[in-house]
Each structure stands twice: as structure tokens, then as C-alpha cells.
Tab-separated table of N, CA and C in Angstrom:
chain	number	residue	atom	x	y	z
I	672	MET	N	2.763	4.329	-2.655
I	672	MET	CA	1.637	3.887	-2.643
I	672	MET	C	1.160	4.955	-4.080
I	673	LYS	N	-0.151	4.468	-5.092
I	673	LYS	CA	-0.144	4.964	-6.264
I	673	LYS	C	-1.635	5.470	-6.416
I	674	THR	N	-2.488	6.893	-5.905
I	674	THR	CA	-3.634	7.259	-6.172
I	674	THR	C	-4.296	6.648	-7.823
I	675	THR	N	-5.279	6.048	-7.494
I	675	THR	CA	-5.670	5.604	-8.537
I	675	THR	C	-7.135	6.164	-8.603
I	676	GLY	N	-7.651	6.837	-7.722
I	676	GLY	CA	-9.063	7.297	-7.566
I	676	GLY	C	-8.740	8.931	-8.008
I	677	LYS	N	-9.632	9.306	-7.071
I	677	LYS	CA	-9.740	11.381	-7.466
I	677	LYS	C	-9.862	11.564	-5.717
I	678	LEU	N	-9.742	12.759	-5.869
I	678	LEU	CA	-9.755	13.385	-4.396
I	678	LEU	C	-10.464	14.303	-4.329
I	679	LYS	N	-11.264	14.191	-2.936
I	679	LYS	CA	-12.669	14.610	-2.727
I	679	LYS	C	-12.776	15.907	-1.467
I	680	VAL	N	-12.811	17.066	-1.586
I	680	VAL	CA	-13.069	17.203	-0.024
I	680	VAL	C	-14.582	17.795	0.291
I	681	ASP	N	-14.713	17.021	1.719
I	681	ASP	CA	-15.329	17.286	2.012
I	681	ASP	C	-15.913	18.297	3.400
I	682	TYR	N	-16.433	18.936	2.929
I	682	TYR	CA	-17.233	20.353	4.071
I	682	TYR	C	-18.337	20.086	5.029
I	683	TYR	N	-18.306	20.551	6.430
I	683	TYR	CA	-18.824	20.063	7.169
I	683	TYR	C	-18.561	21.328	8.619
I	684	LEU	N	-19.901	21.041	9.507
I	684	LEU	CA	-19.373	22.387	10.541
I	684	LEU	C	-19.102	21.806	11.777
I	685	SER	N	-17.983	22.215	12.142
I	685	SER	CA	-17.638	21.570	13.463
I	685	SER	C	-18.913	22.207	14.959
I	686	ARG	N	-17.947	21.340	15.872
I	686	ARG	CA	-18.764	21.424	16.959
I	686	ARG	C	-19.049	22.674	17.526
I	687	GLU	N	-17.733	23.564	16.864
I	687	GLU	CA	-18.021	25.226	17.617
I	687	GLU	C	-18.873	26.111	16.355
I	688	GLY	N	-19.026	25.154	15.731
I	688	GLY	CA	-20.479	25.995	14.586
I	688	GLY	C	-19.010	26.398	12.949
I	689	LYS	N	-17.714	26.464	12.810
I	689	LYS	CA	-16.928	26.455	12.032
I	689	LYS	C	-16.757	25.795	10.873
I	690	PRO	N	-17.024	26.300	9.409
I	690	PRO	CA	-17.088	25.348	8.452
I	690	PRO	C	-15.663	25.045	8.648
I	691	THR	N	-15.650	23.275	8.144
I	691	THR	CA	-14.023	22.525	8.377
I	691	THR	C	-14.120	21.727	6.859
I	692	GLY	N	-12.797	21.497	6.487
I	692	GLY	CA	-12.966	20.483	5.279
I	692	GLY	C	-12.182	18.967	5.498
I	693	THR	N	-12.343	18.448	5.197
I	693	THR	CA	-11.564	17.212	4.936
I	693	THR	C	-10.879	16.516	3.455
I	694	LEU	N	-9.827	16.337	3.320
I	694	LEU	CA	-9.032	16.466	1.466
I	694	LEU	C	-9.315	14.447	1.938
I	695	LEU	N	-10.144	13.894	1.347
I	695	LEU	CA	-10.155	12.671	1.152
I	695	LEU	C	-9.772	11.983	-0.613
I	696	ILE	N	-9.223	10.473	-0.043
I	696	ILE	CA	-8.564	9.858	-0.982
I	696	ILE	C	-9.768	9.080	-1.293
I	697	LEU	N	-10.117	9.007	-3.015
I	697	LEU	CA	-11.236	7.687	-2.944
I	697	LEU	C	-10.703	6.241	-3.173
I	698	ALA	N	-9.643	6.217	-3.550
I	698	ALA	CA	-8.720	4.820	-4.232
I	698	ALA	C	-7.740	4.835	-4.348
I	699	PHE	N	-6.818	4.001	-3.826
I	699	PHE	CA	-5.304	3.873	-3.758
I	699	PHE	C	-4.906	2.324	-4.282
I	700	GLU	N	-3.383	1.936	-4.979
I	700	GLU	CA	-2.942	0.713	-5.071
I	700	GLU	C	-1.928	1.205	-4.423
I	701	ALA	N	-1.845	-0.506	-3.432
I	701	ALA	CA	-0.060	-0.869	-2.888
I	701	ALA	C	0.157	-1.899	-4.200
I	702	THR	N	1.529	-1.594	-4.188
I	702	THR	CA	1.955	-2.932	-5.196
I	702	THR	C	3.109	-3.644	-4.064
I	703	LYS	N	3.932	-4.576	-4.270
I	703	LYS	CA	4.984	-5.130	-3.687
I	703	LYS	C	5.850	-4.946	-4.398
I	704	LEU	N	7.144	-4.036	-3.754
I	704	LEU	CA	7.998	-3.852	-4.114
I	704	LEU	C	9.107	-5.175	-4.992
I	705	ALA	N	9.692	-5.075	-5.731
I	705	ALA	CA	10.931	-5.854	-6.166
I	705	ALA	C	11.477	-7.036	-5.166
I	706	ARG	N	12.043	-7.984	-4.896
I	706	ARG	CA	12.877	-8.347	-4.258
I	706	ARG	C	14.362	-7.897	-5.132
I	707	PRO	N	15.493	-7.403	-4.573
I	707	PRO	CA	16.563	-7.594	-5.083
I	707	PRO	C	17.356	-9.497	-6.102
I	708	ALA	N	17.532	-9.336	-7.193
I	708	ALA	CA	18.088	-10.405	-7.757
I	708	ALA	C	18.862	-11.732	-6.773
I	709	SER	N	19.908	-10.842	-5.888
I	709	SER	CA	20.847	-11.357	-4.858
I	709	SER	C	19.913	-11.989	-3.462
I	710	ALA	N	18.869	-11.693	-3.420
I	710	ALA	CA	17.749	-11.993	-2.631
I	710	ALA	C	16.958	-13.221	-3.438
I	711	LEU	N	16.847	-12.859	-4.210
I	711	LEU	CA	16.461	-14.513	-4.869
I	711	LEU	C	16.796	-15.250	-5.625
I	712	ALA	N	18.002	-14.903	-5.843
I	712	ALA	CA	18.443	-16.309	-5.864
I	712	ALA	C	19.240	-17.247	-5.437
I	713	ALA	N	19.676	-16.511	-3.904
I	713	ALA	CA	19.785	-16.918	-2.337
I	713	ALA	C	18.624	-17.766	-2.142
I	714	GLU	N	17.444	-17.448	-2.390
I	714	GLU	CA	16.562	-18.570	-2.047
I	714	GLU	C	16.184	-19.848	-3.330
I	715	GLN	N	16.056	-19.589	-4.308
I	715	GLN	CA	16.296	-20.838	-5.208
I	715	GLN	C	16.987	-21.638	-4.769
I	716	ALA	N	18.722	-20.928	-4.377
I	716	ALA	CA	19.486	-21.961	-4.224
I	716	ALA	C	19.613	-22.695	-3.237
I	717	ALA	N	18.519	-22.359	-1.692
I	717	ALA	CA	18.106	-23.452	-0.518
I	717	ALA	C	17.302	-24.308	-0.933
I	718	ALA	N	16.246	-23.579	-1.905
I	718	ALA	CA	15.181	-25.149	-2.178
I	718	ALA	C	16.508	-25.784	-3.153
I	719	ALA	N	16.634	-25.570	-3.680
I	719	ALA	CA	17.318	-26.374	-4.268
I	719	ALA	C	18.003	-27.718	-3.734
I	720	GLN	N	18.838	-27.103	-2.621
I	720	GLN	CA	20.001	-27.783	-1.683
I	720	GLN	C	18.472	-28.565	-0.723
I	721	GLU	N	17.076	-28.285	-0.096
I	721	GLU	CA	16.748	-29.186	0.306
I	721	GLU	C	15.742	-29.910	-0.487
I	722	ALA	N	16.059	-29.808	-1.866
I	722	ALA	CA	15.011	-31.071	-2.835
I	722	ALA	C	16.254	-32.238	-2.988
I	723	ASN	N	16.966	-31.414	-3.239
I	723	ASN	CA	18.485	-32.452	-3.444
I	723	ASN	C	18.445	-33.593	-1.885
I	724	ARG	N	18.557	-32.524	-0.840
I	724	ARG	CA	18.363	-33.636	0.303
I	724	ARG	C	16.898	-34.741	0.374
I	725	ALA	N	16.163	-34.143	0.035
I	725	ALA	CA	15.000	-35.136	-0.070
I	725	ALA	C	14.868	-36.281	-1.191
I	726	ASP	N	16.069	-36.202	-1.562
I	726	ASP	CA	16.046	-37.096	-2.885
I	726	ASP	C	17.077	-38.470	-2.242
């Protein structure tokens, strides 16, 4: 996961009256990891075999 925005610190008073802070991430980016070439080749081979059976 990659942070694309900024970090923000939010300060407030807790129930006990003590100052408390929370660190917030305002934006992020999630990307799908690339599959290994062997897994992709196996998937393509299976699809080709299924296509040949349909003919």
C-alpha cells in the first residue's frame, strides 16, 4: 500500500480530560501485485485447451 496523501494529527480531549492525539492517513493507493509468469502461462494454456475442445 502506498500513501498518496498527507498525514494529519488530530488533537482532542479524552473522557478523562487529558489531551490526546491521533495520526490520520488522508489518502492511500492499493495496487494488485503482478502474477508470476509461470502462473500466467498455465492459465493461458488452460484457456487454449478449453477453446480447442469447443471447436
